[in-house]
Amino acid sequence: MNRPQTVPLLLDATELAADPAREPGFAAQAHRLLAELVRNGAALGWVEPPSPDEVAELLAQVRTAVRAGDGALRVAYLGERLVGLGYWLRYARPTHRPHADLEKLAVDAAAHGQGVGRALTAALIADAREAGVEVLTLDARGDNTGALRLYRSLGFTEYGRLPGFVAVGDNRYDKVFCMVDLRTEKRPAPGA
């Protein structure tokens, strides 16, 4: 039996902040989502599930960057349930400021296959382009084949790999570096 395809409701940070039905419970829902994914082995940068305070602090930092024009946050809801979130942040180093890194993309396991990850990633790419980001980078754990396939389908290319770099207990995984060059659409055609 196929799951019905439901289109997720995507909100950016401003829309989320203005939504009186979703904003009050957002941090708790984000914690639930991230902790559950990490508990089940998701490659999100934590070995142990993050605490509610850790997630709240992370979200506060992301929102501060968004307000300064140095980041973007996107969230996805199916009905009233938060099923995904992602964000990018500009690099802090002055020589890298034209660029940003997609630091987290998390989708509830129950929502896999429903287009949530694709919708979030596409929206974050569009936000980066609109913000003038020239190159959007990300890194992923080498065994996260579904995510890597998604990123490739949206224009990311692999530009490097560190073999056995990610340590999760005794297990070692490659760290895969990907990028999408958002300048290509702005370049004039040769001879134009």
Coordinates of N, CA and C in Angstrom, one line a residue:
M1 N 0.8 -1.2 0.0 CA 0.0 0.0 0.0 C 0.9 1.2 0.0
N2 N 0.6 2.1 -0.9 CA 1.4 3.4 -1.0 C 0.9 4.4 0.0
R3 N 1.8 5.2 0.6 CA 1.4 6.3 1.4 C 0.9 7.4 0.5
P4 N -0.2 8.1 0.9 CA -0.6 9.2 0.1 C 0.4 10.3 0.1
Q5 N 0.6 10.9 -1.1 CA 1.6 12.0 -1.2 C 0.9 13.3 -0.7
T6 N 1.5 13.8 0.3 CA 1.0 15.1 0.9 C 2.0 16.1 0.7
V7 N 1.6 17.3 0.3 CA 2.6 18.4 0.1 C 2.8 19.0 1.5
P8 N 4.1 19.1 1.9 CA 4.4 19.7 3.2 C 4.2 21.2 3.1
L9 N 3.8 21.8 4.2 CA 3.7 23.2 4.4 C 5.1 23.7 4.8
L10 N 5.7 24.5 3.9 CA 7.1 25.1 4.2 C 7.0 26.5 4.7
L11 N 7.7 26.8 5.8 CA 7.7 28.1 6.4 C 9.2 28.5 6.5
D12 N 9.4 29.8 6.3 CA 10.8 30.3 6.6 C 10.7 30.9 8.0
A13 N 11.8 31.4 8.5 CA 11.9 31.8 9.9 C 10.9 32.9 10.2
T14 N 10.7 33.8 9.3 CA 9.8 35.0 9.6 C 8.4 34.5 9.6
E15 N 8.0 33.6 8.7 CA 6.7 33.0 8.7 C 6.4 32.2 10.0
L16 N 7.4 31.4 10.4 CA 7.3 30.6 11.6 C 7.1 31.5 12.8
A17 N 7.9 32.6 12.9 CA 7.8 33.5 14.1 C 6.4 34.2 14.1
A18 N 5.8 34.4 13.0 CA 4.5 35.1 12.9 C 3.3 34.1 13.1
D19 N 3.6 32.8 13.2 CA 2.5 31.8 13.3 C 2.2 31.5 14.7
P20 N 1.1 32.1 15.3 CA 0.8 31.8 16.7 C 0.4 30.4 17.0
A21 N 0.1 29.6 16.0 CA -0.3 28.2 16.3 C 1.0 27.3 16.3
R22 N 2.0 27.7 15.6 CA 3.2 26.8 15.5 C 4.4 27.3 16.3
E23 N 4.6 28.6 16.4 CA 5.8 29.1 17.1 C 5.9 28.7 18.5
P24 N 4.9 28.7 19.3 CA 5.1 28.4 20.8 C 5.7 27.0 21.0
G25 N 5.3 26.0 20.2 CA 5.8 24.6 20.4 C 6.9 24.2 19.5
F26 N 7.4 25.2 18.7 CA 8.5 24.8 17.7 C 9.7 24.2 18.3
A27 N 10.3 24.9 19.3 CA 11.5 24.4 19.9 C 11.4 23.0 20.5
A28 N 10.2 22.7 21.1 CA 10.0 21.4 21.7 C 9.8 20.3 20.5
Q29 N 9.1 20.7 19.5 CA 9.0 19.8 18.4 C 10.3 19.6 17.6
A30 N 11.1 20.6 17.5 CA 12.4 20.5 16.9 C 13.3 19.5 17.7
H31 N 13.2 19.7 19.0 CA 14.0 18.8 19.9 C 13.5 17.4 19.7
R32 N 12.2 17.1 19.7 CA 11.7 15.8 19.5 C 12.2 15.2 18.2
L33 N 12.1 16.0 17.1 CA 12.5 15.5 15.8 C 14.0 15.1 15.8
L34 N 14.8 16.1 16.2 CA 16.3 15.8 16.2 C 16.7 14.7 17.1
A35 N 16.2 14.7 18.3 CA 16.6 13.7 19.3 C 16.2 12.3 18.8
E36 N 15.0 12.2 18.2 CA 14.5 10.9 17.7 C 15.4 10.4 16.6
L37 N 15.7 11.3 15.7 CA 16.5 10.9 14.5 C 17.9 10.5 15.0
V38 N 18.5 11.2 15.9 CA 19.9 10.9 16.4 C 19.8 9.5 17.1
R39 N 18.8 9.4 17.9 CA 18.6 8.1 18.7 C 18.5 6.9 17.7
N40 N 18.0 7.1 16.5 CA 17.9 6.1 15.5 C 19.0 6.0 14.5
G41 N 20.1 6.8 14.8 CA 21.4 6.7 14.1 C 21.5 7.7 12.9
A42 N 20.7 8.7 12.9 CA 20.8 9.7 11.8 C 22.1 10.4 11.9
A43 N 22.6 10.8 10.8 CA 23.9 11.5 10.7 C 23.6 13.0 10.7
L44 N 23.5 13.6 11.9 CA 23.2 15.0 12.1 C 24.3 15.7 12.9
G45 N 25.4 15.0 13.2 CA 26.4 15.7 13.9 C 26.5 15.4 15.4
W46 N 25.5 14.7 15.9 CA 25.5 14.3 17.3 C 25.7 12.8 17.4
V47 N 26.4 12.3 18.5 CA 26.4 10.9 18.7 C 25.3 10.5 19.6
E48 N 25.0 11.3 20.7 CA 23.9 11.1 21.6 C 22.9 12.2 21.3
P49 N 21.6 11.9 21.5 CA 20.5 12.8 21.2 C 20.8 14.2 22.0
P50 N 20.6 15.3 21.3 CA 20.8 16.6 21.9 C 19.7 16.8 23.0
S51 N 20.1 17.6 24.0 CA 19.1 18.0 25.0 C 18.2 19.1 24.5
P52 N 17.1 19.3 25.2 CA 16.2 20.4 24.8 C 16.9 21.8 24.8
D53 N 17.8 22.0 25.9 CA 18.5 23.3 25.9 C 19.5 23.4 24.8
E54 N 20.1 22.3 24.4 CA 21.1 22.4 23.3 C 20.4 22.8 22.0
V55 N 19.2 22.2 21.8 CA 18.4 22.5 20.5 C 17.9 23.9 20.6
A56 N 17.4 24.3 21.7 CA 16.9 25.7 21.9 C 18.1 26.7 21.6
E57 N 19.3 26.4 22.1 CA 20.4 27.3 21.9 C 20.8 27.4 20.4
L58 N 20.8 26.2 19.8 CA 21.1 26.1 18.4 C 20.1 26.9 17.5
L59 N 18.8 26.8 17.8 CA 17.8 27.5 17.1 C 17.9 29.0 17.3
A60 N 18.3 29.4 18.5 CA 18.4 30.8 18.8 C 19.6 31.4 18.0
Q61 N 20.7 30.6 17.9 CA 21.8 31.1 17.1 C 21.5 31.2 15.6
V62 N 20.7 30.2 15.1 CA 20.3 30.2 13.7 C 19.4 31.4 13.5
R63 N 18.4 31.7 14.4 CA 17.5 32.8 14.2 C 18.2 34.1 14.2
T64 N 19.3 34.2 15.1 CA 20.1 35.5 15.1 C 20.8 35.7 13.8
A65 N 21.3 34.6 13.2 CA 22.0 34.7 11.9 C 21.0 35.1 10.8
V66 N 19.8 34.5 10.9 CA 18.7 34.8 9.9 C 18.4 36.3 10.0
R67 N 18.2 36.9 11.2 CA 17.9 38.3 11.3 C 19.0 39.2 10.8
A68 N 20.2 38.7 10.9 CA 21.4 39.5 10.4 C 21.6 39.3 8.9
G69 N 20.8 38.5 8.2 CA 21.0 38.2 6.8 C 22.1 37.2 6.6
D70 N 22.5 36.5 7.6 CA 23.6 35.5 7.5 C 23.2 34.1 7.5
G71 N 21.9 33.8 7.3 CA 21.4 32.5 7.4 C 20.0 32.4 6.9
A72 N 19.5 31.1 6.8 CA 18.1 30.9 6.4 C 17.7 29.6 7.2
L73 N 16.5 29.6 7.7 CA 15.9 28.5 8.3 C 14.6 28.2 7.6
R74 N 14.4 26.9 7.4 CA 13.1 26.4 6.8 C 12.6 25.3 7.6
V75 N 11.3 25.2 7.8 CA 10.7 24.1 8.5 C 9.6 23.6 7.6
A76 N 9.2 22.3 7.9 CA 8.2 21.6 7.1 C 7.2 21.0 8.1
Y77 N 5.9 21.2 7.8 CA 4.9 20.6 8.6 C 4.0 19.8 7.7
L78 N 3.6 18.6 8.2 CA 2.5 17.8 7.6 C 1.4 17.9 8.6
G79 N 0.3 18.7 8.3 CA -0.7 19.0 9.3 C -0.1 19.9 10.3
E80 N -0.3 19.5 11.6 CA 0.3 20.3 12.7 C 1.6 19.8 13.1
R81 N 2.1 18.7 12.6 CA 3.3 18.1 13.0 C 4.6 18.6 12.3
L82 N 5.6 19.0 13.0 CA 6.9 19.4 12.4 C 7.5 18.1 11.9
V83 N 7.8 18.0 10.6 CA 8.4 16.8 10.1 C 9.8 17.1 9.4
G84 N 10.2 18.3 9.4 CA 11.5 18.6 8.9 C 12.0 20.0 9.2
L85 N 13.3 20.1 9.2 CA 13.9 21.5 9.3 C 15.3 21.4 8.7
G86 N 15.7 22.6 8.3 CA 17.0 22.7 7.7 C 17.4 24.2 7.8
Y87 N 18.7 24.4 7.8 CA 19.2 25.7 7.8 C 20.6 25.8 7.1
W88 N 20.9 27.0 6.6 CA 22.3 27.3 6.2 C 22.8 28.5 6.9
L89 N 24.1 28.7 7.1 CA 24.7 29.8 7.7 C 25.9 30.3 6.8
R90 N 26.0 31.6 6.7 CA 27.2 32.1 6.0 C 28.5 31.8 6.8
Y91 N 29.5 31.6 6.1 CA 30.8 31.4 6.7 C 31.3 32.7 7.4
A92 N 31.9 32.5 8.6 CA 32.3 33.7 9.4 C 33.6 34.3 8.9
R93 N 34.5 33.6 8.3 CA 35.7 34.1 7.9 C 35.5 35.2 6.8
P94 N 36.0 36.4 6.9 CA 35.7 37.4 5.9 C 36.0 37.0 4.5
T95 N 37.0 36.3 4.2 CA 37.2 35.9 2.8 C 36.3 34.8 2.3
H96 N 35.5 34.3 3.2 CA 34.5 33.2 2.8 C 33.0 33.7 2.9
R97 N 32.8 35.0 3.2 CA 31.5 35.6 3.5 C 30.6 35.4 2.3
P98 N 31.0 35.4 1.1 CA 30.1 35.3 0.0 C 29.4 33.9 -0.1
H99 N 29.9 33.0 0.8 CA 29.5 31.6 0.7 C 28.8 31.2 2.0
A100 N 28.0 30.0 1.9 CA 27.3 29.6 3.1 C 27.4 28.0 3.1
D101 N 27.1 27.5 4.3 CA 27.1 26.0 4.5 C 25.7 25.6 4.9
L102 N 25.2 24.6 4.2 CA 23.9 24.0 4.7 C 24.3 23.0 5.8
E103 N 24.0 23.4 7.0 CA 24.6 22.7 8.2 C 23.7 21.6 8.7
K104 N 22.4 21.7 8.6 CA 21.6 20.6 9.0 C 20.4 20.5 8.1
L105 N 20.0 19.3 7.8 CA 18.7 19.0 7.1 C 18.2 17.7 7.8
A106 N 17.1 17.8 8.5 CA 16.5 16.7 9.2 C 15.1 16.5 8.8
V107 N 14.7 15.3 8.5 CA 13.4 14.9 8.1 C 12.9 13.7 9.0
D108 N 11.8 13.8 9.6 CA 11.2 12.7 10.4 C 11.1 11.5 9.5
A109 N 11.6 10.3 10.1 CA 11.6 9.1 9.4 C 10.2 8.7 8.8
A110 N 9.2 9.1 9.6 CA 7.8 8.8 9.1 C 7.4 9.6 7.9
A111 N 8.2 10.6 7.6 CA 7.8 11.4 6.4 C 8.8 11.2 5.2
H112 N 9.7 10.2 5.4 CA 10.6 9.9 4.2 C 9.8 9.5 3.0
G113 N 10.2 9.9 1.9 CA 9.5 9.5 0.6 C 8.3 10.4 0.3
Q114 N 8.1 11.4 1.1 CA 7.0 12.3 0.8 C 7.4 13.6 0.3
G115 N 8.7 13.8 -0.1 CA 9.1 15.0 -0.7 C 9.5 16.1 0.2
V116 N 9.6 15.8 1.5 CA 9.9 16.8 2.5 C 11.4 17.3 2.4
G117 N 12.3 16.3 2.3 CA 13.7 16.7 2.2 C 14.0 17.5 0.9
R118 N 13.4 17.0 -0.2 CA 13.5 17.7 -1.5 C 13.0 19.2 -1.4
A119 N 11.8 19.3 -0.8 CA 11.2 20.6 -0.7 C 12.0 21.6 0.2
L120 N 12.5 21.0 1.3 CA 13.3 21.8 2.2 C 14.6 22.3 1.6
T121 N 15.3 21.3 0.9 CA 16.6 21.6 0.3 C 16.4 22.6 -0.8
A122 N 15.4 22.4 -1.7 CA 15.2 23.3 -2.8 C 14.9 24.7 -2.3
A123 N 14.1 24.8 -1.2 CA 13.8 26.2 -0.6 C 15.0 26.8 0.0
L124 N 15.9 26.0 0.6 CA 17.1 26.6 1.2 C 18.1 27.0 0.1
I125 N 18.1 26.3 -1.0 CA 18.9 26.7 -2.2 C 18.4 28.0 -2.7
A126 N 17.1 28.1 -2.9 CA 16.5 29.4 -3.4 C 16.7 30.5 -2.4
D127 N 16.6 30.3 -1.1 CA 16.9 31.3 -0.1 C 18.4 31.8 -0.3
A128 N 19.3 30.9 -0.5 CA 20.7 31.2 -0.6 C 20.9 32.1 -1.9
R129 N 20.3 31.6 -2.9 CA 20.4 32.4 -4.2 C 19.9 33.8 -4.0
E130 N 18.8 33.9 -3.4 CA 18.2 35.3 -3.1 C 19.0 36.1 -2.2
A131 N 19.7 35.5 -1.3 CA 20.6 36.2 -0.3 C 21.9 36.6 -0.9
G132 N 22.2 36.2 -2.2 CA 23.4 36.5 -2.8 C 24.5 35.5 -2.5
V133 N 24.2 34.4 -2.0 CA 25.2 33.4 -1.7 C 25.8 32.9 -3.0
E134 N 27.1 32.8 -3.1 CA 27.7 32.4 -4.4 C 27.9 30.9 -4.5
V135 N 28.4 30.3 -3.4 CA 28.5 28.8 -3.3 C 27.9 28.3 -2.0
L136 N 27.0 27.4 -2.1 CA 26.4 26.7 -1.0 C 27.1 25.3 -0.8
T137 N 27.7 25.1 0.3 CA 28.3 23.8 0.6 C 27.6 23.0 1.6
L138 N 27.9 21.8 1.7 CA 27.4 20.9 2.8 C 28.4 19.7 2.9
D139 N 28.3 19.1 4.0 CA 29.0 17.8 4.2 C 28.0 16.8 4.7
A140 N 28.3 15.5 4.3 CA 27.4 14.4 4.7 C 28.2 13.2 5.0
R141 N 27.7 12.4 5.9 CA 28.3 11.1 6.2 C 28.2 10.2 5.0
G142 N 29.3 9.5 4.6 CA 29.4 8.7 3.4 C 28.4 7.6 3.3
D143 N 27.8 7.1 4.4 CA 26.8 6.1 4.3 C 25.4 6.6 4.2
N144 N 25.3 7.9 4.1 CA 24.0 8.6 4.0 C 23.6 8.7 2.5
T145 N 23.5 7.6 1.9 CA 23.3 7.5 0.4 C 22.0 8.2 0.0
G146 N 21.0 8.1 0.7 CA 19.7 8.7 0.3 C 19.9 10.3 0.2
A147 N 20.5 10.8 1.3 CA 20.7 12.3 1.3 C 21.7 12.7 0.2
L148 N 22.7 11.9 0.0 CA 23.7 12.3 -1.1 C 23.0 12.2 -2.5
R149 N 22.2 11.2 -2.7 CA 21.4 11.1 -3.9 C 20.5 12.4 -4.1
L150 N 19.8 12.7 -3.0 CA 19.0 13.9 -3.1 C 19.8 15.2 -3.4
Y151 N 20.9 15.4 -2.8 CA 21.7 16.6 -3.0 C 22.2 16.6 -4.5
R152 N 22.6 15.5 -5.0 CA 23.1 15.4 -6.4 C 21.9 15.8 -7.3
S153 N 20.7 15.3 -7.0 CA 19.6 15.6 -7.9 C 19.2 17.0 -7.9
L154 N 19.7 17.8 -6.9 CA 19.4 19.2 -6.8 C 20.5 20.1 -7.2
G155 N 21.5 19.5 -7.8 CA 22.6 20.2 -8.4 C 23.9 20.2 -7.6
F156 N 24.0 19.6 -6.5 CA 25.2 19.6 -5.7 C 26.2 18.6 -6.4
T157 N 27.5 18.9 -6.3 CA 28.5 18.0 -6.8 C 29.5 17.7 -5.7
E158 N 30.0 16.5 -5.6 CA 31.0 16.2 -4.6 C 32.3 16.8 -5.0
Y159 N 33.0 17.5 -4.1 CA 34.3 18.1 -4.3 C 35.4 17.5 -3.4
G160 N 35.1 16.6 -2.6 CA 36.1 16.0 -1.7 C 35.5 15.0 -0.8
R161 N 36.4 14.2 -0.2 CA 36.0 13.1 0.7 C 37.2 12.9 1.6
L162 N 36.9 12.8 2.9 CA 37.9 12.4 3.9 C 37.5 10.9 4.3
P163 N 38.3 9.9 3.9 CA 38.0 8.6 4.3 C 38.0 8.3 5.8
G164 N 37.0 7.6 6.3 CA 37.0 7.2 7.7 C 37.1 8.4 8.7
F165 N 36.7 9.5 8.4 CA 36.8 10.7 9.2 C 35.8 10.9 10.3
V166 N 34.6 10.4 10.1 CA 33.5 10.5 11.1 C 33.5 9.3 12.0
A167 N 33.7 9.6 13.3 CA 33.7 8.5 14.3 C 32.4 8.5 15.1
V168 N 31.8 7.3 15.0 CA 30.6 7.0 15.8 C 30.9 5.7 16.5
G169 N 31.3 5.9 17.8 CA 31.8 4.7 18.5 C 33.0 4.1 17.8
D170 N 33.0 2.8 17.5 CA 34.0 2.1 16.8 C 33.9 2.2 15.3
N171 N 32.8 2.7 14.8 CA 32.5 2.8 13.4 C 33.1 4.1 12.8
R172 N 33.6 4.0 11.6 CA 34.2 5.1 10.9 C 33.5 5.3 9.5
Y173 N 33.2 6.5 9.2 CA 32.5 6.8 7.9 C 33.3 7.9 7.2
D174 N 33.2 7.9 5.9 CA 33.7 9.0 5.1 C 32.9 10.3 5.4
K175 N 33.6 11.4 5.3 CA 33.0 12.7 5.3 C 33.0 13.2 3.9
V176 N 31.8 13.4 3.3 CA 31.7 13.8 1.9 C 31.4 15.3 1.8
F177 N 32.1 16.0 1.0 CA 31.9 17.4 0.8 C 31.2 17.7 -0.5
C178 N 30.2 18.5 -0.5 CA 29.4 18.8 -1.7 C 29.2 20.3 -1.8
M179 N 29.0 20.7 -3.0 CA 28.7 22.2 -3.2 C 27.8 22.4 -4.5
V180 N 27.1 23.5 -4.5 CA 26.4 23.9 -5.6 C 26.8 25.4 -5.9
D181 N 27.3 25.6 -7.1 CA 27.7 27.0 -7.4 C 26.5 27.8 -7.9
L182 N 26.1 28.8 -7.2 CA 24.9 29.6 -7.5 C 25.3 30.7 -8.4
R183 N 26.5 30.9 -8.7 CA 27.0 32.0 -9.6 C 26.8 31.6 -11.1
T184 N 26.6 30.3 -11.4 CA 26.6 29.9 -12.8 C 25.4 30.5 -13.5
E185 N 24.3 30.8 -12.9 CA 23.1 31.4 -13.5 C 23.3 32.8 -13.8
K186 N 24.3 33.5 -13.1 CA 24.5 34.9 -13.2 C 25.5 35.3 -14.2
R187 N 26.3 34.3 -14.7 CA 27.4 34.5 -15.6 C 26.8 34.8 -17.0
P188 N 27.2 35.8 -17.7 CA 26.8 36.0 -19.1 C 27.4 35.0 -20.0
A189 N 26.6 34.7 -21.0 CA 27.1 33.7 -22.0 C 28.3 34.2 -22.7
P190 N 29.2 33.4 -23.2 CA 30.4 33.9 -23.9 C 30.0 34.7 -25.1
G191 N 30.6 35.8 -25.3 CA 30.4 36.6 -26.4 C 29.1 37.5 -26.3
A192 N 28.5 37.5 -25.1 CA 27.3 38.3 -24.9 C 27.7 39.7 -24.4

